[in-house]
Short mmCIF file of C-alpha atoms in Angstrom, two decimals:
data_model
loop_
_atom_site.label_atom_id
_atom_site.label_comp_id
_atom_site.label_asym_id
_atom_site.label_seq_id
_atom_site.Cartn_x
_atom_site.Cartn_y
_atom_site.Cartn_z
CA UNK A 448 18.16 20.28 13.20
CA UNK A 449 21.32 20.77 10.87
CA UNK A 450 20.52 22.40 7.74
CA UNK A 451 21.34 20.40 4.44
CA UNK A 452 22.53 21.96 1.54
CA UNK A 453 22.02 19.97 -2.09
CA UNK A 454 25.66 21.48 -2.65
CA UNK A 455 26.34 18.56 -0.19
CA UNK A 456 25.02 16.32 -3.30
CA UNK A 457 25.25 17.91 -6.18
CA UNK A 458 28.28 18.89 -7.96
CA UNK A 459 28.59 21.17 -11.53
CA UNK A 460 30.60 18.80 -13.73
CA UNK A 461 32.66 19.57 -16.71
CA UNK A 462 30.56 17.96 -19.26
CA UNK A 463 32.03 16.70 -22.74
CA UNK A 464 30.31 16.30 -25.56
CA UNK A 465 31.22 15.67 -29.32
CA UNK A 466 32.43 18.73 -30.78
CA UNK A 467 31.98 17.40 -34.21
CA UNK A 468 29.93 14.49 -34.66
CA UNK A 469 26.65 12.87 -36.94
CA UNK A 470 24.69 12.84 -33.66
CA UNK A 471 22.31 10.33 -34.62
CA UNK A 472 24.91 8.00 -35.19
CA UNK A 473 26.70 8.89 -31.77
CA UNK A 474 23.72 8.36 -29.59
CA UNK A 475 22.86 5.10 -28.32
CA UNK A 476 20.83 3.44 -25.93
CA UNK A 477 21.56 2.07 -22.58
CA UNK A 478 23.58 -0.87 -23.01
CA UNK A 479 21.26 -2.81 -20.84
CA UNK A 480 18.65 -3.12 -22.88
CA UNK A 481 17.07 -5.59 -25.56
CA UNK A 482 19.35 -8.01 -23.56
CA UNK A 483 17.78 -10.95 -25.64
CA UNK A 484 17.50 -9.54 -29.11
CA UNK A 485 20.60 -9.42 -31.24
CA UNK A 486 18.73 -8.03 -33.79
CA UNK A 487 18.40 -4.33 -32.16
CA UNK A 488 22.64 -4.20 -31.75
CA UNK A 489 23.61 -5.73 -35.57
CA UNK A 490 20.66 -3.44 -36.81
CA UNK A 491 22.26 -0.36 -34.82
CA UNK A 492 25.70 -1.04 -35.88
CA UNK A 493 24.58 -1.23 -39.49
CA UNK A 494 23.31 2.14 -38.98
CA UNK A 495 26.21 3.70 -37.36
CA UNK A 496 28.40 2.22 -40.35
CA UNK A 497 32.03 3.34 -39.23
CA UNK A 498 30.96 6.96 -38.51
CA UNK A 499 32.03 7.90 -34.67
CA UNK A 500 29.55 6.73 -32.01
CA UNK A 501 28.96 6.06 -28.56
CA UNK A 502 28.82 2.03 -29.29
CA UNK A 503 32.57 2.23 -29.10
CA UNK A 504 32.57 3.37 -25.60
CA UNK A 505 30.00 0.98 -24.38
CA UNK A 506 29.77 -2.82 -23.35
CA UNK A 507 26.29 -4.29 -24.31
CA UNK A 508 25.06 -6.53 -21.56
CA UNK A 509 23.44 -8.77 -24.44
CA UNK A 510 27.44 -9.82 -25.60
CA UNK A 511 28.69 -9.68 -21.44
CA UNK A 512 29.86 -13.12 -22.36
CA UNK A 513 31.72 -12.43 -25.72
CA UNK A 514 35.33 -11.98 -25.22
CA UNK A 515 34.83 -9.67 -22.65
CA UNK A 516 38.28 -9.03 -21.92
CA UNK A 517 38.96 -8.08 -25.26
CA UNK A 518 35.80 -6.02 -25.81
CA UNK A 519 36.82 -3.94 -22.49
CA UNK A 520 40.31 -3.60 -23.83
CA UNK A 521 39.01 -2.13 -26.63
CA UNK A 522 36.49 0.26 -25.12
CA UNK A 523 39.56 1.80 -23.01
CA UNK A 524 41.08 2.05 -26.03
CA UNK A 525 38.65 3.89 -27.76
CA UNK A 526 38.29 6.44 -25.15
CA UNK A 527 41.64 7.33 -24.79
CA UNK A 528 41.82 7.62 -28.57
CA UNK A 529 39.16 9.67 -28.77
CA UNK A 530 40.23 11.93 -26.26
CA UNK A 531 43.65 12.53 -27.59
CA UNK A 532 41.92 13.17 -30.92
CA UNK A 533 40.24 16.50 -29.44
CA UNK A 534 36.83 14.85 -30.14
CA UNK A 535 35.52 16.79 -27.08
CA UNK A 536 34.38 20.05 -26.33
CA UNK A 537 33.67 20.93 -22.59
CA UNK A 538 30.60 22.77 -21.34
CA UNK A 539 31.43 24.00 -17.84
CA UNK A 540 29.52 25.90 -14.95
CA UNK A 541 26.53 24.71 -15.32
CA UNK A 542 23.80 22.06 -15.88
CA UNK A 543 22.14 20.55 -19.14
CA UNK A 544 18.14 20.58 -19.49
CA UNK A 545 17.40 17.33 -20.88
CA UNK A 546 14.27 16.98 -23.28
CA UNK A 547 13.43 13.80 -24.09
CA UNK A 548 9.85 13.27 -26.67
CA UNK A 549 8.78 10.16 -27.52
CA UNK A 550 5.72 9.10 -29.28
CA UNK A 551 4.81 6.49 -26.43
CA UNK A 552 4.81 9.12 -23.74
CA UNK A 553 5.50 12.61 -24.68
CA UNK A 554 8.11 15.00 -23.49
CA UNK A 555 10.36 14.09 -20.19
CA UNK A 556 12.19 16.81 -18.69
CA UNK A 557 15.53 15.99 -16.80
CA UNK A 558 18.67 17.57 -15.51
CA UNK A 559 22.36 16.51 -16.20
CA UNK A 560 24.40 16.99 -13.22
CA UNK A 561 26.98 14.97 -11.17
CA UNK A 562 26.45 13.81 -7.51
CA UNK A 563 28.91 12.82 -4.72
CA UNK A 564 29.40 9.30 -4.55
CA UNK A 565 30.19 9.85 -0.66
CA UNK A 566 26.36 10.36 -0.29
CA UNK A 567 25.13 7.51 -1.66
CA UNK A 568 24.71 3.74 -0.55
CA UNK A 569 23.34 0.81 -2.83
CA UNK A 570 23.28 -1.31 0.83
CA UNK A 571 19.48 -1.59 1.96
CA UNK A 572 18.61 0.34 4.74
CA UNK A 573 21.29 2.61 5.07
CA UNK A 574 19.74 6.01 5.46
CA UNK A 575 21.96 8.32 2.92
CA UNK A 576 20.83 11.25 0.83
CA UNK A 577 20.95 9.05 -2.35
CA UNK A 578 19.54 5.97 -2.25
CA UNK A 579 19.47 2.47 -4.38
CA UNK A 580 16.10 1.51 -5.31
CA UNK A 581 16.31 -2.21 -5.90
CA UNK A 582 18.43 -4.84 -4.73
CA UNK A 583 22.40 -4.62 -5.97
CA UNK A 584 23.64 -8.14 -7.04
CA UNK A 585 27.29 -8.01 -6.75
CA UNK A 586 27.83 -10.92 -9.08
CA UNK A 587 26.57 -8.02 -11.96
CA UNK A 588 29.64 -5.78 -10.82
CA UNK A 589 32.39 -7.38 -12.07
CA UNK A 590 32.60 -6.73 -15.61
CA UNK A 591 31.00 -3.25 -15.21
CA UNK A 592 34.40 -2.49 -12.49
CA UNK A 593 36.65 -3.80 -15.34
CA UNK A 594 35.46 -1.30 -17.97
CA UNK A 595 35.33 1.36 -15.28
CA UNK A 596 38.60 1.02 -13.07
CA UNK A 597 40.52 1.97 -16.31
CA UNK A 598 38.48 3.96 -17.98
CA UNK A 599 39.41 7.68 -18.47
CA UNK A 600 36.10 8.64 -19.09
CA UNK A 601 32.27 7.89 -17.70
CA UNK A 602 29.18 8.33 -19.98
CA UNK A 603 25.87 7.76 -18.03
CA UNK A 604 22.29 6.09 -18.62
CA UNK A 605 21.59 6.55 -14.50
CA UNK A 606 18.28 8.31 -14.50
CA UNK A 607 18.00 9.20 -10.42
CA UNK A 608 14.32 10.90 -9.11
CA UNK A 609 13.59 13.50 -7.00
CA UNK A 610 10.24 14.06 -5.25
CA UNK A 611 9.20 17.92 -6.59
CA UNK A 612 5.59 17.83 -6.78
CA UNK A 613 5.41 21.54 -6.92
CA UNK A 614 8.05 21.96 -9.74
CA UNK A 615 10.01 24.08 -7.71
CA UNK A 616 13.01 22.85 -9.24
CA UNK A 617 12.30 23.30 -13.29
CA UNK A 618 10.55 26.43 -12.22
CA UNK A 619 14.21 27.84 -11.49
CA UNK A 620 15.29 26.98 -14.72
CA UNK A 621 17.24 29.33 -17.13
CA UNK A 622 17.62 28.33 -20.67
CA UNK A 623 20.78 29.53 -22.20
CA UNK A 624 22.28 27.65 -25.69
CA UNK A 625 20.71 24.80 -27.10
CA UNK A 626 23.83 21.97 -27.06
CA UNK A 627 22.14 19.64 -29.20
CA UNK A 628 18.42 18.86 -30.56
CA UNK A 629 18.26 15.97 -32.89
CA UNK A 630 16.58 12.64 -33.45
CA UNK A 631 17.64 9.77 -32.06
CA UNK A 632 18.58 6.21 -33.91
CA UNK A 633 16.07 3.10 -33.60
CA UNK A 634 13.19 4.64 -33.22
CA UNK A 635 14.06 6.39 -29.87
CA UNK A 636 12.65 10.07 -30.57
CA UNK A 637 14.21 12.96 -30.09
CA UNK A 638 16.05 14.31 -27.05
CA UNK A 639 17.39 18.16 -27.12
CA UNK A 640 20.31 19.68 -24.53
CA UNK A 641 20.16 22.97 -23.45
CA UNK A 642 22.18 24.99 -21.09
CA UNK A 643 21.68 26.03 -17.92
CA UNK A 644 22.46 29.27 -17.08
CA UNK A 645 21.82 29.53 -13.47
CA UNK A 646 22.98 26.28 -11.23
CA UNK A 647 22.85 28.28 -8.48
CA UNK A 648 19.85 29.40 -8.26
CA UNK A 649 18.72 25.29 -9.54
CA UNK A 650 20.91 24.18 -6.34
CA UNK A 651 18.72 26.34 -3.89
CA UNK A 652 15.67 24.71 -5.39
CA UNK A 653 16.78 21.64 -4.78
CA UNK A 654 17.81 22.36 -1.18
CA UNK A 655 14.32 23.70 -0.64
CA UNK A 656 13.30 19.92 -0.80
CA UNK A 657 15.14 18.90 1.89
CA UNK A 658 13.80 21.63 4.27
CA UNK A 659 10.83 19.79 5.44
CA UNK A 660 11.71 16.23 5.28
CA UNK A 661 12.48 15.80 8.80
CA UNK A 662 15.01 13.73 10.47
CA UNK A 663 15.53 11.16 7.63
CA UNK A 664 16.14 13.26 4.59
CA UNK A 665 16.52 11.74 0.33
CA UNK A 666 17.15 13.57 -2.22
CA UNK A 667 17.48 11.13 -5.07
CA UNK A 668 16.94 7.85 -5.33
CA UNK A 669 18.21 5.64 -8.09
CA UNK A 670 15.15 4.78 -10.94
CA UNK A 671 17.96 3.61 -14.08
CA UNK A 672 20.92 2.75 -13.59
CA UNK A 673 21.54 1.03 -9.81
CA UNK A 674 24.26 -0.94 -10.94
CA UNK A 675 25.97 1.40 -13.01
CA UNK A 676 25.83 4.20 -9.97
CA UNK A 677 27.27 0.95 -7.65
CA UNK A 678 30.07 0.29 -9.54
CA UNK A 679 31.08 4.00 -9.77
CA UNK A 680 30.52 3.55 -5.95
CA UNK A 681 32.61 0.56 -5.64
CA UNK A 682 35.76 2.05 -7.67
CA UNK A 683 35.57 5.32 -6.10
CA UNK A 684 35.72 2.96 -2.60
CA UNK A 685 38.76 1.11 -4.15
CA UNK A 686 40.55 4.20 -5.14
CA UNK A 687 40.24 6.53 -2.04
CA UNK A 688 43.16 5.29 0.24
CA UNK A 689 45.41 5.78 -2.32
CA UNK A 690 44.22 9.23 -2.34
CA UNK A 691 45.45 12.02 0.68
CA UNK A 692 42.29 14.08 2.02
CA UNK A 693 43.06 17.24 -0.35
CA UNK A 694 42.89 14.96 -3.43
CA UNK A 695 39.41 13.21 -2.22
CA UNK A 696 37.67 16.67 -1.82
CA UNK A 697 37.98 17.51 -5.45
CA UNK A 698 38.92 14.30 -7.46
CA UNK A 699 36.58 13.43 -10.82
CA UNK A 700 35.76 10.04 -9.61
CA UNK A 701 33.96 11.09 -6.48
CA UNK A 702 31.53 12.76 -9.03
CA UNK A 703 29.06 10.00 -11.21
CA UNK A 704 26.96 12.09 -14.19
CA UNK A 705 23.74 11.29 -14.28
CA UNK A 706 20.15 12.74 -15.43
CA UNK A 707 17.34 13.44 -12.82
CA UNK A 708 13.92 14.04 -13.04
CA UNK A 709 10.75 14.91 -11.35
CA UNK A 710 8.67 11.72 -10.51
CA UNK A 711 5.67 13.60 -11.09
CA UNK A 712 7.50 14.42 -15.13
CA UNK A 713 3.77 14.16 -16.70
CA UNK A 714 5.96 11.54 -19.34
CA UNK A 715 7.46 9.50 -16.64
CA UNK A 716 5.70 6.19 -16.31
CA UNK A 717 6.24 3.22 -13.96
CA UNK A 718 6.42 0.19 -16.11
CA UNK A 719 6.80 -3.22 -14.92
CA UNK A 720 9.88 -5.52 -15.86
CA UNK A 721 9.01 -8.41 -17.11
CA UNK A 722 10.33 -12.05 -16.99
CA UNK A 723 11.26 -14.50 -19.78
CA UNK A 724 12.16 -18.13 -18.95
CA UNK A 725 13.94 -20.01 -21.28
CA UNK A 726 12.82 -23.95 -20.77
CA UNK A 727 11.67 -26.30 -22.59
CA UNK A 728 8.69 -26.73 -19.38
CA UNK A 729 6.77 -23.98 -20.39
CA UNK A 730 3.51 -25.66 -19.67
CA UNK A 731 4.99 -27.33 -15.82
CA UNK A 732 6.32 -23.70 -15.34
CA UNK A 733 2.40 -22.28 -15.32
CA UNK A 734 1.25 -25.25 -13.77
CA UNK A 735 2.95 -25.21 -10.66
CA UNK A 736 2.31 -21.37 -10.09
CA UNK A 737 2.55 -21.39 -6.42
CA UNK A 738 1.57 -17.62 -6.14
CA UNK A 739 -1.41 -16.45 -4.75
CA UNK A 740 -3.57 -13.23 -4.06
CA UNK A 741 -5.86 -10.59 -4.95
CA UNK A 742 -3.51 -9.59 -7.66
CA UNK A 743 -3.07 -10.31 -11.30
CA UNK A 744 0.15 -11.73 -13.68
CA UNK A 745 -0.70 -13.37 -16.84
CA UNK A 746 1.79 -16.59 -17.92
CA UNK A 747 2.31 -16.75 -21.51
CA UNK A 748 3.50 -19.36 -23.44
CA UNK A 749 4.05 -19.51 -27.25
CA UNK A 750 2.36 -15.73 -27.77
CA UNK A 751 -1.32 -17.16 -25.60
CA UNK A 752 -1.93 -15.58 -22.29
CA UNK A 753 -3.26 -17.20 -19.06
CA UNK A 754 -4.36 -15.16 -15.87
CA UNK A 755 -2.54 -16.17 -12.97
CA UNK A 756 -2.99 -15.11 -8.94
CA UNK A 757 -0.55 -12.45 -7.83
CA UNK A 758 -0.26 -10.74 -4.09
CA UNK A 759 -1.44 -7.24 -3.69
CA UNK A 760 1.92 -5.82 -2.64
CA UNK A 761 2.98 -6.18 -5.96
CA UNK A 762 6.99 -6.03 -4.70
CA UNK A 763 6.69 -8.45 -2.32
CA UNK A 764 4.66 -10.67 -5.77
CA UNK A 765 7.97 -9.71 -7.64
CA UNK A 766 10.06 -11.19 -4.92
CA UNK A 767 8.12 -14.98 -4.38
CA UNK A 768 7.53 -14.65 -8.02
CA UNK A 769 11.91 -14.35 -8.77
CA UNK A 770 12.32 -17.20 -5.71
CA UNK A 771 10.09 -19.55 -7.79
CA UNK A 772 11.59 -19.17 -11.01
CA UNK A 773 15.21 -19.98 -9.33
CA UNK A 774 13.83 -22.99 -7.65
CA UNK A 775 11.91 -23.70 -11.05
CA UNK A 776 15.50 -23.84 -13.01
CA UNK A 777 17.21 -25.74 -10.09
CA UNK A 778 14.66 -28.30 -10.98
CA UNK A 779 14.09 -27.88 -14.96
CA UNK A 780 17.30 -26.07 -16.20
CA UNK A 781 16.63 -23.14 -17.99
CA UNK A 782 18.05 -19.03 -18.61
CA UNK A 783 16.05 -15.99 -17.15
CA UNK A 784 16.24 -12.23 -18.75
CA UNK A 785 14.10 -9.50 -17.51
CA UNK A 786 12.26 -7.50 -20.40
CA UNK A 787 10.56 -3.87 -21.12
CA UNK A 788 7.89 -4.36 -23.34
CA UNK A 789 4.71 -6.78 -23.61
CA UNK A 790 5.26 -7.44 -27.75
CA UNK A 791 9.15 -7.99 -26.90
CA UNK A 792 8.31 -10.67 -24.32
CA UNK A 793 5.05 -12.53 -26.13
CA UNK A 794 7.51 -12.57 -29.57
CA UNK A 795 10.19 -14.82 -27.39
CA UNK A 796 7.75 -17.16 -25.63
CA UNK A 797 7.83 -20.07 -28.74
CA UNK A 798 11.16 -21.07 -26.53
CA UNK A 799 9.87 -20.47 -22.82
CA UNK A 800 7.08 -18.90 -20.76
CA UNK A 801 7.12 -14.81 -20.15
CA UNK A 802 5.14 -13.24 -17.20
CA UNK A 803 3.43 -9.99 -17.52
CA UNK A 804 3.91 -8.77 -13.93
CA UNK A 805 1.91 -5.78 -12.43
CA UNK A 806 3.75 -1.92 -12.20
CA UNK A 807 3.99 -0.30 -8.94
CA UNK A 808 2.38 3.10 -8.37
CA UNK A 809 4.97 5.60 -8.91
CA UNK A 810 2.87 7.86 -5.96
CA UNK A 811 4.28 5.20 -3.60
CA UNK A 812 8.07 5.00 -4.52
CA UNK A 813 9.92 7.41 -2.20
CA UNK A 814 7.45 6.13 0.56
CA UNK A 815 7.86 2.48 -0.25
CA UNK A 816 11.99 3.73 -0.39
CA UNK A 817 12.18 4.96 3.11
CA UNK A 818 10.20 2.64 4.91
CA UNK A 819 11.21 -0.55 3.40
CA UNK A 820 14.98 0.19 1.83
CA UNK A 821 15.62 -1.45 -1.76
CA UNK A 822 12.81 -3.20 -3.64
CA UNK A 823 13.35 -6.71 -5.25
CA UNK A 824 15.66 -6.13 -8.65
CA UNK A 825 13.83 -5.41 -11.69
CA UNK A 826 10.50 -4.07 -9.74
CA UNK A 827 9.97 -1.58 -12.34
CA UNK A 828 11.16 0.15 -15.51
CA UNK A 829 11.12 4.18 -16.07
CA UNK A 830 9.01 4.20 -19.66
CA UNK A 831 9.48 1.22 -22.67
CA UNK A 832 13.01 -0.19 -23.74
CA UNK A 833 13.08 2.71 -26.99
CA UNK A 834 12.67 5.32 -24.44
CA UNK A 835 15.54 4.36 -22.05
CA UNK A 836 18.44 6.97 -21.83
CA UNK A 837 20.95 7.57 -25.21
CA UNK A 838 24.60 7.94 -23.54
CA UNK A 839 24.92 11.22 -25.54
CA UNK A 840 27.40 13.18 -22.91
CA UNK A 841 30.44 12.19 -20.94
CA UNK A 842 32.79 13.56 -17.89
CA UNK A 843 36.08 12.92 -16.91
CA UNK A 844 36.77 10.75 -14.02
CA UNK A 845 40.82 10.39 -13.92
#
């Protein structure tokens, strides 16, 4: 059997961060989040006040249908201007530890690396050494390729996981200068960047993962993020034939940054996603539940809860549950949005019904990833909304 190397996967960016910068106000979270509450972006931007900041560079999915030509425009903008400004320094030849400490879950240890577009696949089933974890929906590309295809920069919230549940990677670890250690803006705790002095020694750890995986090998497989790491995919796929075979061995958009961590982190938790209908049938929503099972969702309407019947197999629950709620609005009308946290949900129900869906068992991921390919979109959620990844670093990718 052919040996793989994780150099196969894993490449040593050039990472940029701010070289002068109120971090605080630079930091901010994934722009997918708190996708139905205005409040959380006009509250942020009030902080940030017109100090430099990652909002700039960023398209929050909660304004996807404000101007977006303009807003993209003006994120391209941005980034070039703050890259002719010198606003970067670059950190080179090696990795970043990631500490992340929350008071909801503790510390979460990651790594900031790249990873080779070439060995990844968001199409279900294919058998590649990265793999997508839910079901891509194309129709979410679109405005993400517009931002990207021009963009000079990337700056990542793609969390990937790797199945080490003997440490062997962060066991390798060498600390060398702390990059940054501060707390973060709305509540989002702390997160502190630290060098890495030896990738190579952190690369042969995470070959030694592959060694005994048999026939069909995974080394990462997408927990934040899918459709973020897609889209690099898909403009990476759009730009190679103008490329010649020299220029594709070595070119910055072949790379996508990205965190990863240990799905056995003690501070990593599997949370469900949750799912907010917006109707004015709250009440002929619960009471044509269809579902069935062994399993338990709760329907709640107005802030009150009501047990429902789930399946078991809670992804194959998430799956009839997201087929009823489309046939539900074909009938009723009505807006879905998918959210992180039980108070966030039960405080929007006065205009629709929310169900509090099961979480999967985070000891059955990378099995239920090989043997069944991509799970139903939205299956699960890697800790609350505050605790989603700050795009704090960038990389080149033109």
């Amino acid at each position: 059997m052919e040996k793989v190397d994780a150099r196969d996967v894993i490449n040593v960016p050039e990472i940029l961060l701010p070289a002068k910068a109120d971090m605080p106000a630079w930091a901010v979270i994934a722009c997918d989040q708190y996708t139905s509450d205005e409040s959380y972006w006009s509250g942020l931007r009030k902080f940030i006040g017109g100090r430099p900041s990652a909002y700039e560079l960023i398209f929050p999915e909660i304004y996807l249908k404000d101007n977006p030509e303009r807003r993209i425009a003006d994120i391209n903008a941005a980034m070039e201007r703050y890259l002719k400004q010198g606003f970067f320094k670059t950190v080179e030849g090696g990795f970043i530890l990631v500490e992340r400490t929350t008071e909801e879950s503790g510390t979460r240890t990651g790594i900031l690396l790249a990873v080779d577009l070439d060995k990844y696949s968001y199409k279900a089933g294919d058998k590649t050494l990265i793999r997508s974890t839910e079901a891509t929906i194309l129709d979410r590309l679109p405005p993400r390729v517009k931002i990207r295809e021009n963009a000079p920069i990337e700056l990542p919230h793609i969390m990937l996981l790797y199945d080490d549940p003997q440490f062997k990677v962060l066991s390798a670890v060498k600390r060398g200068e702390v990059l940054y250690d501060f707390t973060l803006n709305m509540k989002g705790g702390k997160v502190k960047g630290t060098y890495i002095t030896n990738a190579d020694e952190v690369l042969d750890a995470f070959t030694s993962l592959l060694d005994g995986q048999g026939e069909d090998k995974m080394l990462f497989a997408a927990g934040d993020g899918n459709h973020s790491l897609a889209t690099a995919k898909q403009c990476w796929e759009a730009l190679k034939p103008s490329l010649s075979e020299e220029e594709r061995k070595s070119h910055p958009a072949r790379y996508a940054l990205c965190e990863v961590v240990n799905i056995y982190d003690k501070a990593l938790f599997f949370h469900p996603i949750y799912r907010f209908v917006k109707t004015d049938e709250p009440y002929a929503f619960v009471n044509d539940w269809p579902l069935k099972g062994g399993g338990e969702a709760c329907a709640v309407v107005d802030g009150a809860s009501k047990k429902m019947p789930f399946p078991e197999n809670v992804p194959e629950g998430i799956r009839l549950l997201d087929d009823y709620i489309s046939e539900f609005m074909a009938k009723n009308g009505g807006e879905v949005d998918y959210i992180h946290g039980e108070a966030e949900l039960k405080a929007l129900t006065q205009s629709g019904v929310g169900v509090l869906v099961p979480a999967i068992d985070k000891g059955d991921f990378f099995r239920l990833i090989k043997e069944g390919g991509n799970l139903p979109r939205k299956t699960f959620s890697l800790g609350e909304g505050c605790e989603k990844r700050y795009y704090i670093e960038a990389k080149r990718i033109k």
